[in-house]
């Protein structure tokens, strides 16, 4: 991490496919603290490329939800800025130009594999969970005639060809030294068969264009980092620094997600009357920034913030977390 925040730029990059939940709030709070404690700038970007999953009502509510938490930003869909538009669905010309560049370099190839083909090829174990099974490279070496024949039956996706010998290593601001061996999950999709530009491509194109120096995001995206590093390399751009906030699990050990309705900020507010400052204090405690739960505004956490004191391990919510959050047991130690 830069010791001085001059020119430091971070971002919030939520996908408006569900209400903001506890995990998103933790990531947003940490990203905000990282940048604001260094005097840098923050961008809000809505990752709404997948029109079927993303809902305009949710996109419209997002800025208000984040502001309720007490974080702010310098550029975004609601405040404008030098990199408008800040909605990915409006930025496809940029993605197409990046795809053209990679195409010129010969790094992309059409892939005709169906979901079933990929599952069948996925019997070998591998290290990348969130990214799914490593792609075995089935379509990489197809001849022109084989491609033409397959194209009669299926619209292809486009894959980025990883260097066979590539290994990626980086210093994660929270997880520490992180290494991915081999081709890190294999060749990955940059445009889906339905024409939608894939997350990996869009996020790298945007982070370059918006001059993002520091990416702090959820733990689930750690596995995406080697793929993104490969794209930065191919595009000849220096990558940002990365930090991945700890994964939050429910008391039952299952992963918190937007499907767990009871963890959305809206429900915490409406059903349990949770105040933002209480939630922020609770998140700071979960992240290991405080050893007890004390209500706080994000701005009050800036002075003592130190990214290296954020917990590296997965955080499992205690059984009585709602009680802790609502303040019935103030000051409980972890
Ligand atoms: N849009 C992604 C999400 O909501 C975050 C992408 C990123 O931060 O790189 O999980």
GROMACS .gro file of C-alpha atoms and ligand atoms in nm:
model
  344
    1UNK     CA    1   0.000   0.000   0.000
    2UNK     CA    2   0.124   0.347  -0.079
    3UNK     CA    3   0.249   0.523   0.229
    4UNK     CA    4   0.106   0.847   0.112
    5UNK     CA    5  -0.234   0.877  -0.041
    6UNK     CA    6  -0.154   1.121  -0.318
    7UNK     CA    7  -0.321   0.998  -0.631
    8UNK     CA    8  -0.469   0.696  -0.454
    9UNK     CA    9  -0.799   0.595  -0.616
   10UNK     CA   10  -1.031   0.320  -0.500
   11UNK     CA   11  -1.378   0.213  -0.593
   12UNK     CA   12  -1.703   0.055  -0.483
   13UNK     CA   13  -1.819  -0.178  -0.759
   14UNK     CA   14  -2.149  -0.334  -0.648
   15UNK     CA   15  -2.362  -0.551  -0.872
   16UNK     CA   16  -2.726  -0.441  -0.837
   17UNK     CA   17  -2.866  -0.794  -0.835
   18UNK     CA   18  -2.985  -0.787  -0.475
   19UNK     CA   19  -3.006  -0.560  -0.172
   20UNK     CA   20  -2.676  -0.471  -0.005
   21UNK     CA   21  -2.601  -0.719   0.270
   22UNK     CA   22  -2.367  -0.738   0.563
   23UNK     CA   23  -2.077  -0.869   0.353
   24UNK     CA   24  -2.110  -0.591   0.096
   25UNK     CA   25  -2.127  -0.336   0.379
   26UNK     CA   26  -1.807  -0.472   0.533
   27UNK     CA   27  -1.625  -0.451   0.200
   28UNK     CA   28  -1.754  -0.100   0.130
   29UNK     CA   29  -1.655   0.020   0.477
   30UNK     CA   30  -1.302  -0.121   0.447
   31UNK     CA   31  -1.256   0.014   0.093
   32UNK     CA   32  -1.373   0.355   0.208
   33UNK     CA   33  -1.145   0.353   0.513
   34UNK     CA   34  -0.844   0.243   0.310
   35UNK     CA   35  -0.880   0.529   0.064
   36UNK     CA   36  -1.005   0.803   0.295
   37UNK     CA   37  -0.740   0.732   0.557
   38UNK     CA   38  -0.485   0.803   0.283
   39UNK     CA   39  -0.663   1.111   0.148
   40UNK     CA   40  -0.749   0.944  -0.183
   41UNK     CA   41  -1.052   0.945  -0.412
   42UNK     CA   42  -1.334   0.695  -0.446
   43UNK     CA   43  -1.544   0.600  -0.746
   44UNK     CA   44  -1.885   0.432  -0.735
   45UNK     CA   45  -1.935   0.209  -1.036
   46UNK     CA   46  -2.245  -0.002  -1.092
   47UNK     CA   47  -2.165  -0.344  -1.235
   48UNK     CA   48  -2.493  -0.396  -1.412
   49UNK     CA   49  -2.382  -0.578  -1.728
   50UNK     CA   50  -2.602  -0.879  -1.674
   51UNK     CA   51  -2.942  -0.728  -1.746
   52UNK     CA   52  -3.124  -1.041  -1.640
   53UNK     CA   53  -2.972  -1.047  -1.292
   54UNK     CA   54  -2.955  -0.672  -1.234
   55UNK     CA   55  -3.261  -0.466  -1.159
   56UNK     CA   56  -3.291  -0.093  -1.224
   57UNK     CA   57  -3.476  -0.044  -0.891
   58UNK     CA   58  -3.186  -0.199  -0.704
   59UNK     CA   59  -2.933   0.012  -0.895
   60UNK     CA   60  -3.136   0.321  -0.805
   61UNK     CA   61  -3.137   0.227  -0.434
   62UNK     CA   62  -2.768   0.147  -0.405
   63UNK     CA   63  -2.624   0.496  -0.362
   64UNK     CA   64  -2.875   0.568  -0.086
   65UNK     CA   65  -2.794   0.242   0.094
   66UNK     CA   66  -2.423   0.318   0.088
   67UNK     CA   67  -2.479   0.675   0.204
   68UNK     CA   68  -2.694   0.548   0.490
   69UNK     CA   69  -2.390   0.355   0.606
   70UNK     CA   70  -2.194   0.681   0.615
   71UNK     CA   71  -1.958   0.636   0.323
   72UNK     CA   72  -1.927   0.871   0.026
   73UNK     CA   73  -1.756   0.894  -0.313
   74UNK     CA   74  -1.613   1.155  -0.545
   75UNK     CA   75  -1.736   1.015  -0.875
   76UNK     CA   76  -2.032   0.799  -0.961
   77UNK     CA   77  -2.363   0.764  -1.143
   78UNK     CA   78  -2.534   1.010  -0.910
   79UNK     CA   79  -2.254   1.269  -0.886
   80UNK     CA   80  -2.088   1.248  -1.230
   81UNK     CA   81  -1.715   1.287  -1.284
   82UNK     CA   82  -1.449   1.270  -1.555
   83UNK     CA   83  -1.514   0.902  -1.638
   84UNK     CA   84  -1.889   0.909  -1.706
   85UNK     CA   85  -2.085   0.691  -1.750
   86UNK     CA   86  -2.037   0.498  -1.424
   87UNK     CA   87  -2.279   0.219  -1.514
   88UNK     CA   88  -2.114  -0.074  -1.689
   89UNK     CA   89  -2.418  -0.128  -1.908
   90UNK     CA   90  -2.338   0.212  -2.066
   91UNK     CA   91  -1.970   0.139  -2.121
   92UNK     CA   92  -1.977  -0.140  -2.379
   93UNK     CA   93  -1.787   0.063  -2.645
   94UNK     CA   94  -1.483   0.062  -2.413
   95UNK     CA   95  -1.509  -0.314  -2.359
   96UNK     CA   96  -1.539  -0.378  -2.734
   97UNK     CA   97  -1.225  -0.174  -2.796
   98UNK     CA   98  -1.035  -0.379  -2.536
   99UNK     CA   99  -1.167  -0.701  -2.692
  100UNK     CA  100  -1.051  -0.577  -3.034
  101UNK     CA  101  -0.705  -0.510  -2.894
  102UNK     CA  102  -0.681  -0.860  -2.746
  103UNK     CA  103  -0.816  -1.004  -3.069
  104UNK     CA  104  -0.543  -0.822  -3.264
  105UNK     CA  105  -0.287  -0.978  -3.033
  106UNK     CA  106  -0.430  -1.324  -3.107
  107UNK     CA  107  -0.517  -1.380  -2.740
  108UNK     CA  108  -0.885  -1.469  -2.792
  109UNK     CA  109  -1.053  -1.772  -2.941
  110UNK     CA  110  -1.413  -1.888  -2.979
  111UNK     CA  111  -1.530  -2.160  -2.742
  112UNK     CA  112  -1.823  -2.384  -2.834
  113UNK     CA  113  -1.834  -2.588  -2.513
  114UNK     CA  114  -2.173  -2.622  -2.349
  115UNK     CA  115  -2.225  -2.615  -1.975
  116UNK     CA  116  -2.253  -2.995  -1.985
  117UNK     CA  117  -1.921  -3.026  -2.174
  118UNK     CA  118  -1.753  -2.811  -1.911
  119UNK     CA  119  -1.896  -3.014  -1.626
  120UNK     CA  120  -1.788  -3.339  -1.787
  121UNK     CA  121  -1.435  -3.204  -1.829
  122UNK     CA  122  -1.426  -3.088  -1.471
  123UNK     CA  123  -1.368  -3.415  -1.295
  124UNK     CA  124  -1.007  -3.329  -1.206
  125UNK     CA  125  -0.980  -3.137  -0.879
  126UNK     CA  126  -0.823  -2.793  -0.891
  127UNK     CA  127  -0.766  -2.501  -0.661
  128UNK     CA  128  -1.006  -2.239  -0.789
  129UNK     CA  129  -1.350  -2.255  -0.629
  130UNK     CA  130  -1.518  -1.928  -0.708
  131UNK     CA  131  -1.402  -1.940  -1.066
  132UNK     CA  132  -1.536  -2.287  -1.127
  133UNK     CA  133  -1.338  -2.574  -1.273
  134UNK     CA  134  -1.025  -2.505  -1.473
  135UNK     CA  135  -1.101  -2.495  -1.845
  136UNK     CA  136  -0.915  -2.780  -2.010
  137UNK     CA  137  -0.854  -2.588  -2.334
  138UNK     CA  138  -1.086  -2.802  -2.549
  139UNK     CA  139  -1.154  -2.533  -2.811
  140UNK     CA  140  -0.813  -2.367  -2.813
  141UNK     CA  141  -0.660  -2.573  -3.090
  142UNK     CA  142  -0.962  -2.620  -3.315
  143UNK     CA  143  -0.890  -2.586  -3.687
  144UNK     CA  144  -1.077  -2.330  -3.895
  145UNK     CA  145  -1.286  -2.611  -4.042
  146UNK     CA  146  -1.379  -2.744  -3.697
  147UNK     CA  147  -1.477  -2.395  -3.584
  148UNK     CA  148  -1.694  -2.344  -3.891
  149UNK     CA  149  -1.863  -2.675  -3.832
  150UNK     CA  150  -1.933  -2.603  -3.464
  151UNK     CA  151  -2.050  -2.252  -3.542
  152UNK     CA  152  -2.342  -2.401  -3.734
  153UNK     CA  153  -2.474  -2.544  -3.409
  154UNK     CA  154  -2.373  -2.299  -3.140
  155UNK     CA  155  -2.291  -1.933  -3.088
  156UNK     CA  156  -1.950  -1.935  -2.922
  157UNK     CA  157  -1.825  -1.753  -2.618
  158UNK     CA  158  -1.483  -1.586  -2.644
  159UNK     CA  159  -1.198  -1.700  -2.423
  160UNK     CA  160  -0.871  -1.535  -2.330
  161UNK     CA  161  -0.575  -1.773  -2.372
  162UNK     CA  162  -0.362  -1.776  -2.059
  163UNK     CA  163   0.012  -1.834  -2.100
  164UNK     CA  164   0.063  -2.202  -2.029
  165UNK     CA  165   0.352  -2.140  -1.791
  166UNK     CA  166   0.205  -1.836  -1.617
  167UNK     CA  167   0.213  -1.821  -1.239
  168UNK     CA  168   0.082  -1.522  -1.049
  169UNK     CA  169   0.204  -1.391  -0.721
  170UNK     CA  170   0.102  -1.069  -0.552
  171UNK     CA  171   0.100  -0.906  -0.215
  172UNK     CA  172  -0.262  -0.880  -0.104
  173UNK     CA  173  -0.318  -0.585   0.129
  174UNK     CA  174  -0.517  -0.809   0.367
  175UNK     CA  175  -0.442  -1.172   0.273
  176UNK     CA  176  -0.067  -1.109   0.241
  177UNK     CA  177   0.157  -1.290  -0.005
  178UNK     CA  178  -0.073  -1.480  -0.242
  179UNK     CA  179   0.038  -1.715  -0.516
  180UNK     CA  180  -0.149  -1.891  -0.792
  181UNK     CA  181   0.047  -2.159  -0.972
  182UNK     CA  182   0.020  -2.271  -1.333
  183UNK     CA  183  -0.226  -2.113  -1.571
  184UNK     CA  184  -0.459  -2.034  -1.280
  185UNK     CA  185  -0.786  -2.188  -1.381
  186UNK     CA  186  -0.717  -2.203  -1.751
  187UNK     CA  187  -0.845  -1.989  -2.034
  188UNK     CA  188  -1.139  -1.779  -1.923
  189UNK     CA  189  -1.444  -1.627  -2.086
  190UNK     CA  190  -1.428  -1.259  -2.178
  191UNK     CA  191  -1.752  -1.252  -2.372
  192UNK     CA  192  -2.034  -1.493  -2.305
  193UNK     CA  193  -2.221  -1.676  -2.578
  194UNK     CA  194  -2.519  -1.446  -2.516
  195UNK     CA  195  -2.297  -1.149  -2.609
  196UNK     CA  196  -2.258  -1.011  -2.256
  197UNK     CA  197  -1.906  -0.897  -2.176
  198UNK     CA  198  -1.771  -1.102  -1.886
  199UNK     CA  199  -1.689  -0.957  -1.546
  200UNK     CA  200  -1.310  -1.014  -1.576
  201UNK     CA  201  -1.283  -0.809  -1.891
  202UNK     CA  202  -1.516  -0.528  -1.786
  203UNK     CA  203  -1.363  -0.482  -1.443
  204UNK     CA  204  -1.009  -0.457  -1.581
  205UNK     CA  205  -1.109  -0.223  -1.864
  206UNK     CA  206  -1.290   0.001  -1.614
  207UNK     CA  207  -1.023  -0.003  -1.347
  208UNK     CA  208  -0.765   0.100  -1.609
  209UNK     CA  209  -0.988   0.368  -1.758
  210UNK     CA  210  -1.085   0.507  -1.415
  211UNK     CA  211  -0.722   0.504  -1.301
  212UNK     CA  212  -0.792   0.289  -1.000
  213UNK     CA  213  -0.477   0.231  -0.794
  214UNK     CA  214  -0.629   0.023  -0.511
  215UNK     CA  215  -0.892  -0.248  -0.537
  216UNK     CA  216  -1.043  -0.367  -0.211
  217UNK     CA  217  -1.321  -0.618  -0.267
  218UNK     CA  218  -1.477  -0.936  -0.133
  219UNK     CA  219  -1.279  -1.250  -0.059
  220UNK     CA  220  -1.476  -1.441  -0.322
  221UNK     CA  221  -1.290  -1.249  -0.592
  222UNK     CA  222  -0.942  -1.346  -0.480
  223UNK     CA  223  -0.944  -1.628  -0.735
  224UNK     CA  224  -1.026  -1.381  -1.012
  225UNK     CA  225  -0.712  -1.182  -0.946
  226UNK     CA  226  -0.467  -1.396  -1.150
  227UNK     CA  227  -0.699  -1.371  -1.448
  228UNK     CA  228  -0.715  -0.998  -1.411
  229UNK     CA  229  -0.337  -0.978  -1.372
  230UNK     CA  230  -0.306  -1.168  -1.701
  231UNK     CA  231  -0.530  -0.910  -1.869
  232UNK     CA  232  -0.329  -0.617  -1.728
  233UNK     CA  233  -0.015  -0.784  -1.860
  234UNK     CA  234  -0.162  -0.839  -2.206
  235UNK     CA  235  -0.282  -0.478  -2.220
  236UNK     CA  236   0.055  -0.345  -2.106
  237UNK     CA  237  -0.089  -0.167  -1.801
  238UNK     CA  238   0.039  -0.184  -1.444
  239UNK     CA  239  -0.215  -0.357  -1.217
  240UNK     CA  240  -0.362  -0.189  -0.910
  241UNK     CA  241  -0.282  -0.308  -0.557
  242UNK     CA  242  -0.534  -0.567  -0.442
  243UNK     CA  243  -0.683  -0.639  -0.102
  244UNK     CA  244  -0.959  -0.891  -0.032
  245UNK     CA  245  -1.183  -0.840   0.268
  246UNK     CA  246  -1.254  -1.139   0.493
  247UNK     CA  247  -1.534  -1.374   0.398
  248UNK     CA  248  -1.836  -1.358   0.629
  249UNK     CA  249  -2.010  -1.684   0.709
  250UNK     CA  250  -2.338  -1.739   0.885
  251UNK     CA  251  -2.337  -1.909   1.224
  252UNK     CA  252  -2.416  -2.238   1.046
  253UNK     CA  253  -2.095  -2.203   0.846
  254UNK     CA  254  -2.276  -2.133   0.518
  255UNK     CA  255  -2.186  -1.841   0.307
  256UNK     CA  256  -2.378  -1.516   0.349
  257UNK     CA  257  -2.529  -1.396   0.027
  258UNK     CA  258  -2.796  -1.168  -0.101
  259UNK     CA  259  -3.027  -1.466  -0.088
  260UNK     CA  260  -3.012  -1.455   0.293
  261UNK     CA  261  -3.279  -1.187   0.313
  262UNK     CA  262  -3.227  -1.129   0.685
  263UNK     CA  263  -2.878  -0.993   0.630
  264UNK     CA  264  -2.972  -0.714   0.392
  265UNK     CA  265  -2.919  -0.367   0.530
  266UNK     CA  266  -3.278  -0.284   0.452
  267UNK     CA  267  -3.408  -0.569   0.668
  268UNK     CA  268  -3.168  -0.495   0.948
  269UNK     CA  269  -3.300  -0.142   0.946
  270UNK     CA  270  -3.668  -0.216   0.902
  271UNK     CA  271  -3.708  -0.535   1.104
  272UNK     CA  272  -3.459  -0.476   1.379
  273UNK     CA  273  -3.429  -0.098   1.386
  274UNK     CA  274  -3.052  -0.115   1.344
  275UNK     CA  275  -2.887   0.225   1.323
  276UNK     CA  276  -2.602   0.284   1.079
  277UNK     CA  277  -2.352   0.373   1.351
  278UNK     CA  278  -2.427   0.056   1.536
  279UNK     CA  279  -2.381  -0.147   1.218
  280UNK     CA  280  -2.051   0.026   1.143
  281UNK     CA  281  -1.929  -0.047   1.496
  282UNK     CA  282  -2.036  -0.409   1.457
  283UNK     CA  283  -1.853  -0.442   1.123
  284UNK     CA  284  -1.538  -0.282   1.268
  285UNK     CA  285  -1.550  -0.540   1.547
  286UNK     CA  286  -1.605  -0.828   1.302
  287UNK     CA  287  -1.313  -0.708   1.089
  288UNK     CA  288  -1.086  -0.701   1.392
  289UNK     CA  289  -1.043  -0.324   1.396
  290UNK     CA  290  -1.198  -0.298   1.743
  291UNK     CA  291  -1.207  -0.550   2.025
  292UNK     CA  292  -1.556  -0.447   2.131
  293UNK     CA  293  -1.870  -0.325   1.959
  294UNK     CA  294  -1.897   0.050   1.983
  295UNK     CA  295  -2.125   0.257   1.763
  296UNK     CA  296  -1.923   0.475   1.528
  297UNK     CA  297  -1.950   0.676   1.211
  298UNK     CA  298  -1.704   0.563   0.940
  299UNK     CA  299  -1.533   0.901   0.962
  300UNK     CA  300  -1.454   0.833   1.327
  301UNK     CA  301  -1.261   0.519   1.231
  302UNK     CA  302  -1.026   0.692   0.988
  303UNK     CA  303  -0.760   0.807   1.234
  304UNK     CA  304  -0.689   0.462   1.377
  305UNK     CA  305  -0.741   0.266   1.056
  306UNK     CA  306  -0.466   0.030   0.951
  307UNK     CA  307  -0.530  -0.216   0.669
  308UNK     CA  308  -0.280  -0.461   0.813
  309UNK     CA  309  -0.491  -0.502   1.125
  310UNK     CA  310  -0.791  -0.632   0.930
  311UNK     CA  311  -0.855  -0.999   1.006
  312UNK     CA  312  -0.718  -1.233   0.741
  313UNK     CA  313  -0.931  -1.531   0.828
  314UNK     CA  314  -1.292  -1.604   0.751
  315UNK     CA  315  -1.529  -1.442   1.000
  316UNK     CA  316  -1.813  -1.661   1.128
  317UNK     CA  317  -2.101  -1.465   1.273
  318UNK     CA  318  -2.174  -1.566   1.630
  319UNK     CA  319  -2.513  -1.727   1.688
  320UNK     CA  320  -2.640  -1.425   1.877
  321UNK     CA  321  -2.519  -1.172   1.622
  322UNK     CA  322  -2.852  -0.994   1.590
  323UNK     CA  323  -2.851  -0.935   1.965
  324UNK     CA  324  -2.496  -0.810   1.947
  325UNK     CA  325  -2.580  -0.588   1.656
  326UNK     CA  326  -2.890  -0.442   1.809
  327UNK     CA  327  -2.698  -0.359   2.122
  328UNK     CA  328  -2.845  -0.590   2.380
  329UNK     CA  329  -2.502  -0.716   2.474
  330UNK     CA  330  -2.281  -0.416   2.430
  331UNK     CA  331  -1.911  -0.471   2.476
  332UNK     CA  332  -1.904  -0.846   2.428
  333UNK     CA  333  -1.553  -0.966   2.348
  334UNK     CA  334  -1.490  -1.192   2.048
  335LIG     N1  335  -1.925  -0.639  -0.889
  335LIG     C1  336  -1.855  -0.728  -0.801
  335LIG     C2  337  -1.947  -0.766  -0.684
  335LIG     O1  338  -2.048  -0.703  -0.661
  335LIG     C3  339  -1.729  -0.667  -0.746
  335LIG     C4  340  -1.624  -0.661  -0.850
  335LIG     C5  341  -1.489  -0.613  -0.801
  335LIG     O2  342  -1.483  -0.546  -0.698
  335LIG     O3  343  -1.392  -0.640  -0.871
  335LIG     O4  344  -1.919  -0.862  -0.616
   0.00000   0.00000   0.00000
